[in-house]
XYZ file of C-alpha atoms in Angstrom:
447
model
C 0.000 0.000 0.000
C 2.755 2.406 1.028
C 4.672 1.524 -2.140
C 1.615 2.244 -4.261
C 1.144 5.623 -2.568
C 4.806 6.540 -3.089
C 4.589 5.410 -6.697
C 1.493 7.556 -7.199
C 3.215 10.545 -5.606
C 6.257 9.981 -7.823
C 4.153 9.876 -10.964
C 2.270 12.962 -9.850
C 5.513 14.844 -9.180
C 6.862 13.785 -12.577
C 3.664 14.996 -14.265
C 3.965 18.361 -12.466
C 7.601 18.741 -13.507
C 6.729 17.764 -17.087
C 3.958 20.381 -17.172
C 6.299 23.045 -15.802
C 8.918 22.181 -18.422
C 6.340 22.308 -21.213
C 5.105 25.709 -20.070
C 8.694 26.989 -19.834
C 9.432 25.830 -23.392
C 6.206 27.346 -24.712
C 6.986 30.641 -22.998
C 10.687 30.661 -23.962
C 10.026 30.130 -27.663
C 6.681 31.987 -27.820
C 4.972 28.932 -29.320
C 1.430 30.164 -28.665
C 2.138 33.607 -30.108
C 3.474 32.059 -33.331
C 0.748 29.444 -33.587
C 2.938 26.383 -33.076
C 3.327 23.540 -30.574
C 6.084 21.457 -29.003
C 5.068 18.401 -31.040
C 5.133 20.312 -34.342
C 8.532 21.854 -33.627
C 10.100 18.554 -32.531
C 8.885 16.695 -35.623
C 10.017 19.539 -37.900
C 13.459 19.544 -36.263
C 13.870 15.803 -36.840
C 12.818 16.188 -40.483
C 15.302 19.059 -40.861
C 18.094 16.847 -39.533
C 17.465 14.041 -42.005
C 17.318 16.622 -44.800
C 20.810 17.990 -44.072
C 22.555 14.933 -42.618
C 24.454 14.539 -45.885
C 26.586 17.607 -45.049
C 28.702 15.539 -42.620
C 29.882 13.263 -45.415
C 30.037 15.768 -48.265
C 31.732 18.594 -46.370
C 34.400 16.360 -44.853
C 35.027 14.855 -48.299
C 35.653 18.289 -49.852
C 37.823 19.513 -46.965
C 39.853 16.301 -47.095
C 40.930 17.247 -50.633
C 42.535 20.352 -49.102
C 44.497 18.172 -46.693
C 42.186 18.480 -43.681
C 42.063 15.141 -41.795
C 38.792 13.523 -42.917
C 37.636 12.220 -39.535
C 38.479 15.508 -37.849
C 36.592 17.395 -40.571
C 33.537 15.177 -40.076
C 33.526 15.838 -36.326
C 34.115 19.558 -36.878
C 31.133 19.597 -39.249
C 28.936 17.990 -36.608
C 30.064 20.219 -33.737
C 29.880 23.524 -35.616
C 26.389 22.603 -36.839
C 25.336 21.805 -33.276
C 26.856 25.074 -32.051
C 25.290 27.130 -34.846
C 21.842 25.606 -34.421
C 21.907 26.208 -30.660
C 22.895 29.861 -31.152
C 20.243 30.315 -33.847
C 17.591 28.535 -31.786
C 18.134 30.217 -28.425
C 19.268 33.673 -29.572
C 17.351 34.300 -32.807
C 14.451 31.897 -32.095
C 14.044 31.155 -35.796
C 13.864 27.701 -37.477
C 17.043 28.024 -39.549
C 19.821 25.423 -39.711
C 23.384 26.743 -39.706
C 25.872 24.341 -41.273
C 29.019 24.503 -43.463
C 27.943 26.009 -46.766
C 28.196 24.218 -50.079
C 30.148 26.438 -52.440
C 31.972 28.119 -49.600
C 33.632 24.810 -48.705
C 34.710 24.587 -52.353
C 36.116 28.123 -52.082
C 38.058 26.983 -49.011
C 39.440 23.775 -50.532
C 40.012 24.552 -54.187
C 40.722 28.283 -54.190
C 42.231 29.301 -50.844
C 44.271 26.108 -50.514
C 44.430 24.820 -54.089
C 44.982 28.015 -56.111
C 46.212 30.611 -53.629
C 48.713 28.303 -51.948
C 47.515 28.630 -48.338
C 47.832 25.630 -46.069
C 44.541 24.392 -44.673
C 45.589 25.744 -41.271
C 46.130 29.202 -42.797
C 42.776 28.914 -44.557
C 41.130 28.219 -41.186
C 42.784 31.362 -39.821
C 41.469 33.411 -42.742
C 37.982 31.984 -42.076
C 38.151 33.073 -38.437
C 39.175 36.612 -39.413
C 36.429 36.701 -42.056
C 33.980 35.689 -39.339
C 35.284 38.441 -37.068
C 34.837 41.031 -39.839
C 31.374 39.665 -40.547
C 30.514 40.013 -36.842
C 31.585 43.665 -36.916
C 29.370 44.209 -39.954
C 26.392 42.387 -38.432
C 26.518 44.172 -35.082
C 26.483 47.490 -36.981
C 24.375 48.699 -39.952
C 27.291 48.088 -42.368
C 26.222 44.570 -43.447
C 22.914 45.833 -44.823
C 24.568 48.821 -46.506
C 27.198 46.637 -48.172
C 24.568 44.190 -49.352
C 22.471 47.037 -50.784
C 25.476 48.543 -52.568
C 26.200 45.376 -54.562
C 23.887 44.954 -57.581
C 21.618 41.943 -57.271
C 22.690 40.537 -60.627
C 26.320 40.264 -59.454
C 25.278 38.384 -56.307
C 23.149 36.099 -58.441
C 26.110 35.621 -60.785
C 28.209 34.415 -57.834
C 25.514 31.877 -56.889
C 25.258 30.567 -60.462
C 29.063 30.459 -60.827
C 29.408 28.519 -57.569
C 26.684 26.166 -58.785
C 28.500 25.439 -62.037
C 31.698 24.944 -60.067
C 29.999 22.335 -57.844
C 28.607 20.581 -60.919
C 32.103 20.446 -62.414
C 33.562 19.152 -59.141
C 30.867 16.490 -58.875
C 31.362 15.328 -62.462
C 35.115 15.217 -61.876
C 34.773 13.427 -58.526
C 32.499 10.856 -60.176
C 34.992 10.429 -63.079
C 32.232 11.370 -65.535
C 34.449 14.246 -66.708
C 38.242 14.039 -66.760
C 41.258 15.912 -68.106
C 41.282 15.568 -71.871
C 44.058 14.463 -74.195
C 42.998 16.596 -77.165
C 40.814 19.088 -75.268
C 40.700 20.665 -71.823
C 38.050 18.168 -70.678
C 36.653 14.935 -72.000
C 33.999 12.387 -71.074
C 35.077 9.553 -68.807
C 34.894 5.911 -69.852
C 31.338 4.632 -69.958
C 32.735 1.127 -69.374
C 34.240 2.094 -66.012
C 32.167 0.594 -63.129
C 32.935 3.705 -61.068
C 31.416 5.988 -63.732
C 28.400 3.719 -64.183
C 27.836 3.679 -60.420
C 28.030 7.487 -60.311
C 25.554 7.915 -63.172
C 23.028 5.433 -61.729
C 23.229 7.173 -58.340
C 22.910 10.577 -60.026
C 19.732 9.480 -61.817
C 18.303 8.132 -58.554
C 19.207 11.335 -56.694
C 17.490 13.481 -59.317
C 14.350 11.322 -59.120
C 14.285 11.621 -55.309
C 14.637 15.411 -55.524
C 12.005 15.699 -58.275
C 9.594 13.642 -56.174
C 10.454 15.842 -53.157
C 11.185 12.826 -50.976
C 12.046 13.957 -47.412
C 15.746 13.418 -46.712
C 16.434 12.839 -50.426
C 20.206 13.264 -50.078
C 20.378 10.884 -47.122
C 18.570 8.185 -49.124
C 20.846 8.998 -52.065
C 23.949 8.396 -49.932
C 22.632 5.075 -48.671
C 21.500 3.875 -52.102
C 24.668 5.166 -53.777
C 26.812 3.258 -51.288
C 24.921 0.025 -52.010
C 25.182 0.626 -55.770
C 28.905 1.304 -55.418
C 29.472 -1.895 -53.488
C 27.446 -3.826 -56.078
C 29.951 -2.582 -58.686
C 32.900 -3.500 -56.495
C 33.693 0.091 -55.421
C 35.099 0.543 -51.928
C 35.752 3.686 -49.928
C 39.426 4.475 -49.315
C 38.759 6.018 -45.891
C 38.119 4.188 -42.663
C 36.544 5.249 -39.390
C 37.343 3.055 -36.423
C 34.669 3.163 -33.749
C 33.082 6.107 -32.024
C 35.852 8.450 -30.908
C 36.167 12.187 -30.349
C 39.975 12.066 -30.574
C 40.138 13.057 -34.277
C 38.695 16.495 -33.436
C 42.083 17.309 -31.904
C 43.601 17.131 -35.403
C 41.586 20.165 -36.562
C 40.249 22.064 -33.540
C 42.235 25.226 -32.882
C 44.723 24.520 -35.701
C 44.671 28.074 -37.028
C 47.947 29.286 -38.518
C 48.548 33.071 -38.461
C 52.265 32.818 -39.278
C 51.774 34.355 -42.751
C 49.268 36.993 -41.721
C 51.442 39.661 -43.327
C 51.216 38.088 -46.791
C 49.032 39.591 -49.501
C 47.635 36.170 -50.392
C 46.357 35.731 -46.830
C 44.438 39.020 -46.830
C 43.248 38.384 -50.358
C 41.715 35.165 -49.055
C 40.150 37.004 -46.106
C 38.694 39.694 -48.377
C 37.160 37.248 -50.841
C 35.834 34.918 -48.151
C 34.234 37.844 -46.318
C 32.558 39.105 -49.495
C 31.099 35.690 -50.347
C 29.914 35.099 -46.763
C 28.206 38.496 -46.569
C 26.431 38.174 -49.929
C 25.309 34.598 -49.430
C 24.253 34.919 -45.786
C 22.425 38.238 -46.099
C 20.726 37.163 -49.310
C 19.650 33.760 -47.983
C 18.465 34.845 -44.548
C 16.650 37.883 -45.910
C 14.571 35.611 -48.140
C 14.067 32.986 -45.444
C 12.850 35.429 -42.786
C 10.447 36.907 -45.353
C 9.134 33.434 -46.093
C 8.584 32.906 -42.360
C 7.026 36.385 -42.060
C 9.556 37.153 -39.322
C 11.496 39.976 -40.975
C 12.009 41.631 -37.588
C 14.258 38.715 -36.608
C 16.763 39.356 -39.444
C 19.293 41.353 -37.326
C 19.437 38.552 -34.718
C 19.685 35.925 -37.453
C 22.644 37.733 -39.029
C 24.390 38.084 -35.666
C 23.890 34.389 -34.890
C 25.250 33.541 -38.345
C 28.321 35.764 -37.945
C 29.183 34.294 -34.539
C 29.022 30.782 -35.986
C 31.158 31.752 -38.992
C 33.851 33.000 -36.605
C 33.829 29.755 -34.621
C 33.916 27.674 -37.828
C 37.604 28.431 -38.221
C 38.250 27.532 -34.593
C 36.345 24.243 -34.817
C 38.292 23.334 -37.960
C 35.868 23.654 -40.853
C 34.840 26.024 -43.628
C 32.294 28.788 -42.811
C 28.640 28.129 -42.147
C 25.553 29.515 -43.854
C 21.837 29.168 -43.313
C 20.920 25.951 -45.115
C 18.521 26.085 -48.042
C 17.114 22.839 -46.657
C 15.755 24.788 -43.685
C 12.692 25.097 -45.905
C 11.875 21.478 -45.021
C 11.234 22.657 -41.460
C 9.049 25.544 -42.655
C 7.022 23.099 -44.723
C 6.627 20.888 -41.633
C 5.128 23.759 -39.651
C 8.184 25.001 -37.700
C 7.961 28.631 -36.655
C 10.429 28.909 -33.766
C 13.995 28.100 -32.779
C 12.854 25.001 -30.869
C 12.922 23.055 -34.144
C 16.512 24.189 -34.722
C 17.539 23.021 -31.246
C 15.996 19.608 -31.926
C 18.099 19.441 -35.108
C 21.194 20.249 -33.016
C 20.389 17.387 -30.619
C 19.960 15.022 -33.572
C 23.378 16.061 -34.928
C 24.911 15.155 -31.571
C 23.243 11.777 -31.869
C 24.795 11.353 -35.321
C 28.143 10.733 -33.593
C 26.987 7.136 -33.190
C 26.878 6.814 -37.002
C 30.515 7.884 -37.427
C 31.824 4.295 -37.909
C 29.575 3.931 -40.962
C 30.726 7.112 -42.725
C 33.936 5.470 -43.900
C 31.955 2.997 -46.001
C 30.494 5.697 -48.277
C 32.365 5.782 -51.630
C 32.998 8.970 -53.616
C 30.654 7.701 -56.327
C 27.814 8.202 -53.823
C 28.973 11.705 -52.874
C 29.566 13.110 -56.372
C 25.862 13.051 -57.432
C 24.908 15.197 -54.429
C 27.456 17.838 -55.448
C 26.037 17.808 -58.979
C 22.399 18.121 -57.895
C 23.138 20.887 -55.360
C 25.103 22.707 -58.062
C 22.191 22.406 -60.489
C 19.824 23.824 -57.871
C 22.124 26.838 -57.441
C 22.322 27.360 -61.213
C 18.525 27.757 -61.252
C 19.115 31.256 -59.832
C 19.800 32.118 -63.483
C 16.069 32.371 -64.187
C 15.707 35.138 -61.566
C 18.368 37.356 -63.128
C 17.304 40.623 -64.779
C 19.185 41.061 -68.069
C 17.818 44.525 -68.870
C 21.095 46.171 -67.772
C 23.799 45.250 -70.310
C 26.683 46.216 -68.015
C 25.334 44.032 -65.218
C 24.639 41.173 -67.629
C 28.189 41.156 -69.050
C 29.813 41.430 -65.620
C 27.613 38.724 -64.093
C 28.327 36.302 -66.934
C 32.041 36.910 -66.575
C 31.674 35.723 -62.979
C 29.554 32.737 -64.040
C 31.979 31.606 -66.742
C 35.340 32.329 -65.136
C 34.642 30.662 -61.769
C 34.351 27.114 -63.185
C 36.637 27.575 -66.192
C 39.524 29.042 -64.185
C 38.845 26.712 -61.226
C 39.064 29.845 -59.089
C 36.136 31.423 -57.274
C 38.295 34.395 -56.291
C 39.322 35.232 -59.863
C 35.780 34.890 -61.164
C 34.349 37.259 -58.563
C 37.245 39.703 -58.945
C 36.960 40.010 -62.734
C 33.197 40.498 -62.577
C 33.446 43.169 -59.884
C 36.186 45.017 -61.760
C 34.310 44.868 -65.072
C 30.991 46.144 -63.710
C 31.936 49.739 -62.730
C 34.107 50.063 -65.849
C 31.209 49.084 -68.079
C 28.801 51.310 -66.170
C 30.917 54.351 -67.072
C 29.705 53.925 -70.647
C 26.027 53.771 -69.697
C 23.635 56.501 -68.661
C 23.360 54.967 -65.175
C 26.958 55.581 -64.127
C 25.969 58.286 -61.649
C 23.707 55.861 -59.717
C 26.521 53.464 -58.872
C 27.456 53.290 -55.181
C 30.989 54.471 -54.271
C 31.371 51.181 -52.406
C 31.423 49.368 -55.768
C 34.370 51.458 -56.956
C 36.225 50.741 -53.708
C 35.622 46.982 -54.026
C 36.681 47.022 -57.693
C 39.852 48.934 -56.808
C 40.709 46.418 -54.073
C 40.246 43.473 -56.434
C 42.339 45.225 -59.096
C 45.068 45.937 -56.528
C 44.974 42.261 -55.590
C 45.658 41.268 -59.215
C 48.463 43.824 -59.571
C 50.247 42.731 -56.400
C 49.942 39.038 -57.253
């Protein structure tokens, strides 16, 4: 009898505590005011996680090509995403997922390290400084002013150029395109099992995306791995057990020894420009979609803080994921969904031993499809201004053809004000554009 009474009291106390917790969460995230519930936010956060889980594999794969230890990069991707989502959820209270950005990780690996000659440790240092500059911009009105000064068509040109670059990288990674003997590029061998595996996975990935299957990229990774193994393809990397030790190979490995070099500050300048354009553009549209425009300043601050810590954690800078839309579609309206996504990413540590079994033929199609989605920005571009059209297409073409995001952006930004001099709209151009063009031109001269 006494035991039954104590058990009843225990259950009653637990129910009281559960009610208090629920009320605290509802009050903290203003669920009632925004017309949402704990259940809706939790489910949306879980869906958001499965939509972006692929970033752990894909980001670490790209960073590994710059020399970053693969297992350390995977852990850094997880931890910075957890950190970013917690900051976004608690501080901005908006359902946006912050994770290493596709396109920006390519800038890190193939331009800063590959073309500009920085070590990956120096590239991490440049990312941290870019994040610090972005923080200064976001905690002042300068970020908005800079974003307004840059013509929309140039920002769209950067997005399209990055998209084409990712498509090229994916085709190259999947061996569908290779260095040519009689031309710059040529088609890979259609008899190669690796190429066949890539193409089958690519077709499947496109079908999943077209059908809007939740977590399409996650299913693509799983199916692509099975297809690869069916064709005898094995991953060259290996992950032994669940261990946090590999994070020590990347965390805090920033190298400022060449901070006085022009190439270092050139990297900082370009990285900062890309981060500002992409983050401000993305979050502005996302907060409008959520009808929470008043939250934009907090969203930008949360984003800038996470960008700064990206370099410290050992990964390329973060952005607000396009896939955050999966949470909107699931009814998320507050940062609680983002916090649930962060918790799920922590849980993904238990899947680390399986990441080493994913072959590159399963990763390449995701790069291609993401690149294609970025290229679709082309249809939103306004070609009524000839100067803007020419400059934007210089960016679009030169980024993939030169294998340099920096050079593509620089040439487009130099060409635009020069071309505008010969139009009737020259007087409307912001002085900031001339300053940016002069800096890019100085960068070319010094190099």
